[in-house]
Amino acid sequence: MGLFQRIGLIFHAKANKAVDRMENPGDALDLAYEKQLQALQRVRRGVADVVTSQKQLEIQQRQMEGNRTKLDDLARKALQQGREDLAASVLTQGELIETQLAGLRSQILALEQQRENLESAGERLQSRVTGMRTQKETLKAQYSAARATVDAGEAVTGVSKEMDEVELMVDRARAKMLTTQARAEAVSELMDSGVLGRLSSGGDAVEGQIKARVVSDNVDVRLSDMKRQLGLDGPSRAE
């Protein structure tokens, strides 16, 4: 897979995630329900069209049957008048009409079957639409409840996080205040006892005393080492 293909897949995946976040299940359910309603309306229009065509053919059938009856009457009158040739011609027209009537009856029966099939399909689809409406409202209510729970949980989580940060800030501020207060009390005690003034005025003398003490301690240690080496374990100078 090339670089551009991988980049394209990454963008496609991110786009799908963004669409998924923006898509409202309630809107999807409403759209599905609307499509089922449209399908039911098309079936109903189909039933109406079939019934209309059936009625038109039935009207045409009645007209043709009336014409055939008239031709039969004309044929009888022609025979009564001794005009057999005319009677035969009239009966021939009646047979042609009968042939057309047979075709009309077949078409009417076919339309009747189509109407029954469409009506059965419409009843099944009506049941699905009714069930879909109930299911849609139930699912939307469940989604709203779940969304409210998620939003509430996220809000509580955010508040808890903010409160943790606030507590940390308060703890740091309290610790700093206690440290500052301890220093202030220590400085106050030093100032009250006069030690702070003596240290500031006699700093050099104190430093000299500390150095002298260090030298004295070093001398004592070396004397003790030499006495042990010489076997002269006696009391040290410090003692």
Coordinates of C-alpha atoms in Angstrom, one line a residue:
M1 CA 0.0 0.0 0.0
G2 CA 1.4 3.4 -1.0
L3 CA 1.8 6.4 1.2
F4 CA -1.2 8.3 -0.4
Q5 CA -3.4 5.2 0.0
R6 CA -2.6 5.0 3.7
I7 CA -3.2 8.7 4.1
G8 CA -6.5 8.3 2.3
L9 CA -7.6 5.5 4.6
I10 CA -6.7 7.5 7.7
F11 CA -8.8 10.5 6.5
H12 CA -11.6 8.1 5.6
A13 CA -11.6 6.5 9.0
K14 CA -11.5 9.9 10.8
A15 CA -14.4 11.1 8.6
N16 CA -16.5 8.1 9.5
K17 CA -15.8 8.7 13.2
A18 CA -16.9 12.3 12.8
V19 CA -20.0 11.3 11.0
D20 CA -20.8 8.7 13.6
R21 CA -20.5 11.3 16.3
M22 CA -22.7 13.8 14.5
E23 CA -25.4 11.2 13.5
N24 CA -28.4 11.2 15.7
P25 CA -30.0 7.7 15.9
G26 CA -33.4 9.4 16.4
D27 CA -33.1 11.0 13.0
A28 CA -32.1 7.7 11.4
L29 CA -35.2 6.0 12.9
D30 CA -37.4 8.8 11.7
L31 CA -35.9 8.5 8.2
A32 CA -36.5 4.7 8.2
Y33 CA -40.1 5.2 9.3
E34 CA -40.7 7.8 6.7
K35 CA -39.4 5.5 4.0
Q36 CA -41.8 2.7 5.1
L37 CA -44.6 5.2 5.0
Q38 CA -43.7 6.2 1.5
A39 CA -43.6 2.5 0.5
L40 CA -47.1 2.0 2.0
Q41 CA -48.4 5.0 0.1
R42 CA -47.0 3.7 -3.2
V43 CA -48.8 0.3 -2.5
R44 CA -52.0 2.1 -1.8
R45 CA -51.7 4.2 -5.0
G46 CA -51.0 1.0 -6.8
V47 CA -54.2 -0.5 -5.4
A48 CA -56.2 2.6 -6.4
D49 CA -54.7 2.5 -10.0
V50 CA -55.6 -1.2 -10.4
V51 CA -59.1 -0.7 -9.1
T52 CA -59.6 2.3 -11.5
S53 CA -58.4 0.2 -14.5
Q54 CA -60.6 -2.7 -13.4
K55 CA -63.6 -0.4 -13.2
Q56 CA -62.9 1.0 -16.7
L57 CA -62.7 -2.5 -18.1
E58 CA -65.9 -3.5 -16.4
I59 CA -67.7 -0.5 -17.9
Q60 CA -66.3 -1.4 -21.3
Q61 CA -67.4 -5.0 -20.8
R62 CA -71.0 -4.0 -20.0
Q63 CA -71.1 -1.7 -23.1
M64 CA -69.8 -4.5 -25.3
E65 CA -72.3 -7.0 -23.8
G66 CA -75.1 -4.5 -24.5
N67 CA -73.9 -4.2 -28.1
R68 CA -73.8 -8.0 -28.5
T69 CA -77.3 -8.3 -27.2
K70 CA -78.5 -5.7 -29.7
L71 CA -76.7 -7.5 -32.5
D72 CA -78.5 -10.7 -31.5
D73 CA -81.8 -8.9 -31.6
L74 CA -81.0 -7.6 -35.1
A75 CA -80.0 -11.0 -36.3
R76 CA -83.4 -12.4 -35.2
K77 CA -85.3 -9.6 -36.9
A78 CA -83.3 -10.2 -40.1
L79 CA -84.2 -13.9 -40.0
Q80 CA -87.8 -13.0 -39.4
Q81 CA -87.7 -10.8 -42.5
G82 CA -86.1 -13.7 -44.5
R83 CA -82.7 -11.9 -44.8
E84 CA -80.4 -14.7 -43.7
D85 CA -77.3 -13.2 -45.2
L86 CA -77.8 -10.0 -43.1
A87 CA -78.5 -12.1 -40.0
A88 CA -75.2 -14.0 -40.6
S89 CA -73.3 -10.7 -41.0
V90 CA -74.8 -9.4 -37.7
L91 CA -74.0 -12.6 -35.9
T92 CA -70.4 -12.4 -37.2
Q93 CA -70.0 -9.0 -35.6
G94 CA -71.5 -10.4 -32.4
E95 CA -68.8 -13.2 -32.4
L96 CA -66.1 -10.6 -32.8
I97 CA -67.4 -8.8 -29.9
E98 CA -67.6 -12.0 -27.9
T99 CA -63.9 -12.6 -28.6
Q100 CA -63.1 -9.1 -27.3
L101 CA -65.3 -9.7 -24.3
A102 CA -63.3 -12.9 -23.5
G103 CA -60.1 -10.8 -23.5
L104 CA -61.7 -8.2 -21.3
R105 CA -62.8 -10.8 -18.8
S106 CA -59.3 -12.2 -18.7
Q107 CA -57.8 -8.8 -18.1
I108 CA -60.4 -8.0 -15.4
L109 CA -59.5 -11.3 -13.6
A110 CA -55.8 -10.5 -13.8
L111 CA -56.4 -7.0 -12.4
E112 CA -58.5 -8.6 -9.6
Q113 CA -55.6 -10.8 -8.7
Q114 CA -53.2 -7.9 -8.8
R115 CA -55.5 -5.9 -6.5
E116 CA -55.7 -8.8 -4.0
N117 CA -51.9 -9.2 -4.0
L118 CA -51.4 -5.4 -3.5
E119 CA -53.9 -5.3 -0.7
S120 CA -52.2 -8.2 1.0
A121 CA -48.9 -6.6 0.6
G122 CA -50.4 -3.3 1.9
E123 CA -51.8 -5.1 5.0
R124 CA -48.4 -6.6 5.8
L125 CA -46.6 -3.3 5.2
Q126 CA -49.2 -1.5 7.4
S127 CA -48.4 -4.0 10.2
R128 CA -44.7 -3.3 9.8
V129 CA -45.3 0.5 9.8
T130 CA -47.4 0.2 13.0
G131 CA -44.7 -1.9 14.7
M132 CA -42.0 0.4 13.4
R133 CA -43.7 3.5 14.8
T134 CA -43.9 1.8 18.3
Q135 CA -40.3 0.5 18.1
K136 CA -39.1 3.9 16.8
E137 CA -40.6 5.8 19.7
T138 CA -39.3 3.2 22.2
L139 CA -35.8 3.3 20.8
K140 CA -35.7 7.1 20.7
A141 CA -36.8 7.2 24.4
Q142 CA -34.1 4.7 25.3
Y143 CA -31.5 6.6 23.4
S144 CA -32.5 9.9 25.1
A145 CA -32.3 8.2 28.5
A146 CA -28.9 6.7 27.6
R147 CA -27.6 10.0 26.2
A148 CA -28.8 11.8 29.4
T149 CA -27.0 9.3 31.5
V150 CA -23.8 9.7 29.5
D151 CA -24.0 13.5 29.6
A152 CA -24.6 13.4 33.4
G153 CA -21.7 11.0 33.9
E154 CA -19.3 13.1 31.8
A155 CA -20.4 16.2 33.7
V156 CA -19.8 14.5 37.0
T157 CA -16.4 13.2 35.8
G158 CA -15.5 16.7 34.7
V159 CA -16.6 18.3 38.0
S160 CA -14.7 15.6 39.9
K161 CA -11.5 16.3 37.9
E162 CA -11.9 20.0 38.5
M163 CA -12.5 19.5 42.2
D164 CA -9.3 17.3 42.4
E165 CA -7.4 20.1 40.7
V166 CA -8.9 22.7 43.1
E167 CA -8.0 20.5 46.1
L168 CA -4.4 20.2 44.9
M169 CA -4.2 24.0 44.5
V170 CA -5.6 24.4 48.0
D171 CA -3.1 21.9 49.4
R172 CA -0.2 23.6 47.8
A173 CA -1.4 27.0 49.0
R174 CA -1.9 25.6 52.6
A175 CA 1.6 24.1 52.6
K176 CA 3.1 27.3 51.4
M177 CA 1.2 29.3 54.0
L178 CA 2.3 27.0 56.8
T179 CA 6.0 27.1 55.6
T180 CA 5.9 30.9 55.5
Q181 CA 4.2 31.1 58.9
A182 CA 6.8 28.7 60.4
R183 CA 9.6 30.9 59.1
A184 CA 7.9 34.0 60.4
E185 CA 7.5 32.5 63.8
A186 CA 11.2 31.4 63.8
V187 CA 12.4 34.8 62.8
S188 CA 10.2 36.3 65.5
E189 CA 11.7 34.0 68.2
L190 CA 15.3 34.8 67.0
M191 CA 14.6 38.5 67.1
D192 CA 13.0 38.3 70.5
S193 CA 15.9 36.3 72.0
G194 CA 18.5 38.6 70.4
V195 CA 20.4 35.7 68.7
L196 CA 19.7 37.2 65.3
G197 CA 21.3 40.5 66.3
R198 CA 24.4 38.8 67.8
L199 CA 24.9 36.6 64.7
S200 CA 24.7 39.6 62.4
S201 CA 27.1 41.7 64.5
G202 CA 29.6 39.1 65.5
G203 CA 29.7 36.9 62.5
D204 CA 33.5 37.0 62.1
A205 CA 34.1 36.0 65.8
V206 CA 31.7 33.1 65.5
E207 CA 33.5 31.9 62.3
G208 CA 36.9 32.2 64.1
Q209 CA 35.6 30.1 67.0
I210 CA 34.3 27.4 64.7
K211 CA 37.6 27.2 62.8
A212 CA 39.6 27.0 66.1
R213 CA 37.4 24.2 67.3
V214 CA 37.9 22.2 64.1
V215 CA 41.8 22.6 64.4
S216 CA 41.7 21.5 68.0
D217 CA 39.7 18.4 67.2
N218 CA 42.1 17.5 64.4
V219 CA 45.0 17.9 66.7
D220 CA 43.4 15.6 69.3
V221 CA 42.8 12.9 66.7
R222 CA 46.4 13.0 65.4
L223 CA 47.8 12.8 69.0
S224 CA 45.7 9.8 69.7
D225 CA 46.9 8.1 66.5
M226 CA 50.6 8.8 67.4
K227 CA 50.2 7.5 71.0
R228 CA 48.7 4.2 69.7
Q229 CA 51.5 3.8 67.2
L230 CA 54.1 4.4 70.0
G231 CA 52.3 2.3 72.6
L232 CA 51.7 5.3 74.7
D233 CA 48.1 5.0 75.5
G234 CA 47.4 7.6 77.9
P235 CA 44.8 10.3 78.5
S236 CA 44.4 12.6 75.6
R237 CA 44.8 16.4 75.6
A238 CA 41.1 16.9 75.4
E239 CA 40.6 14.8 78.5

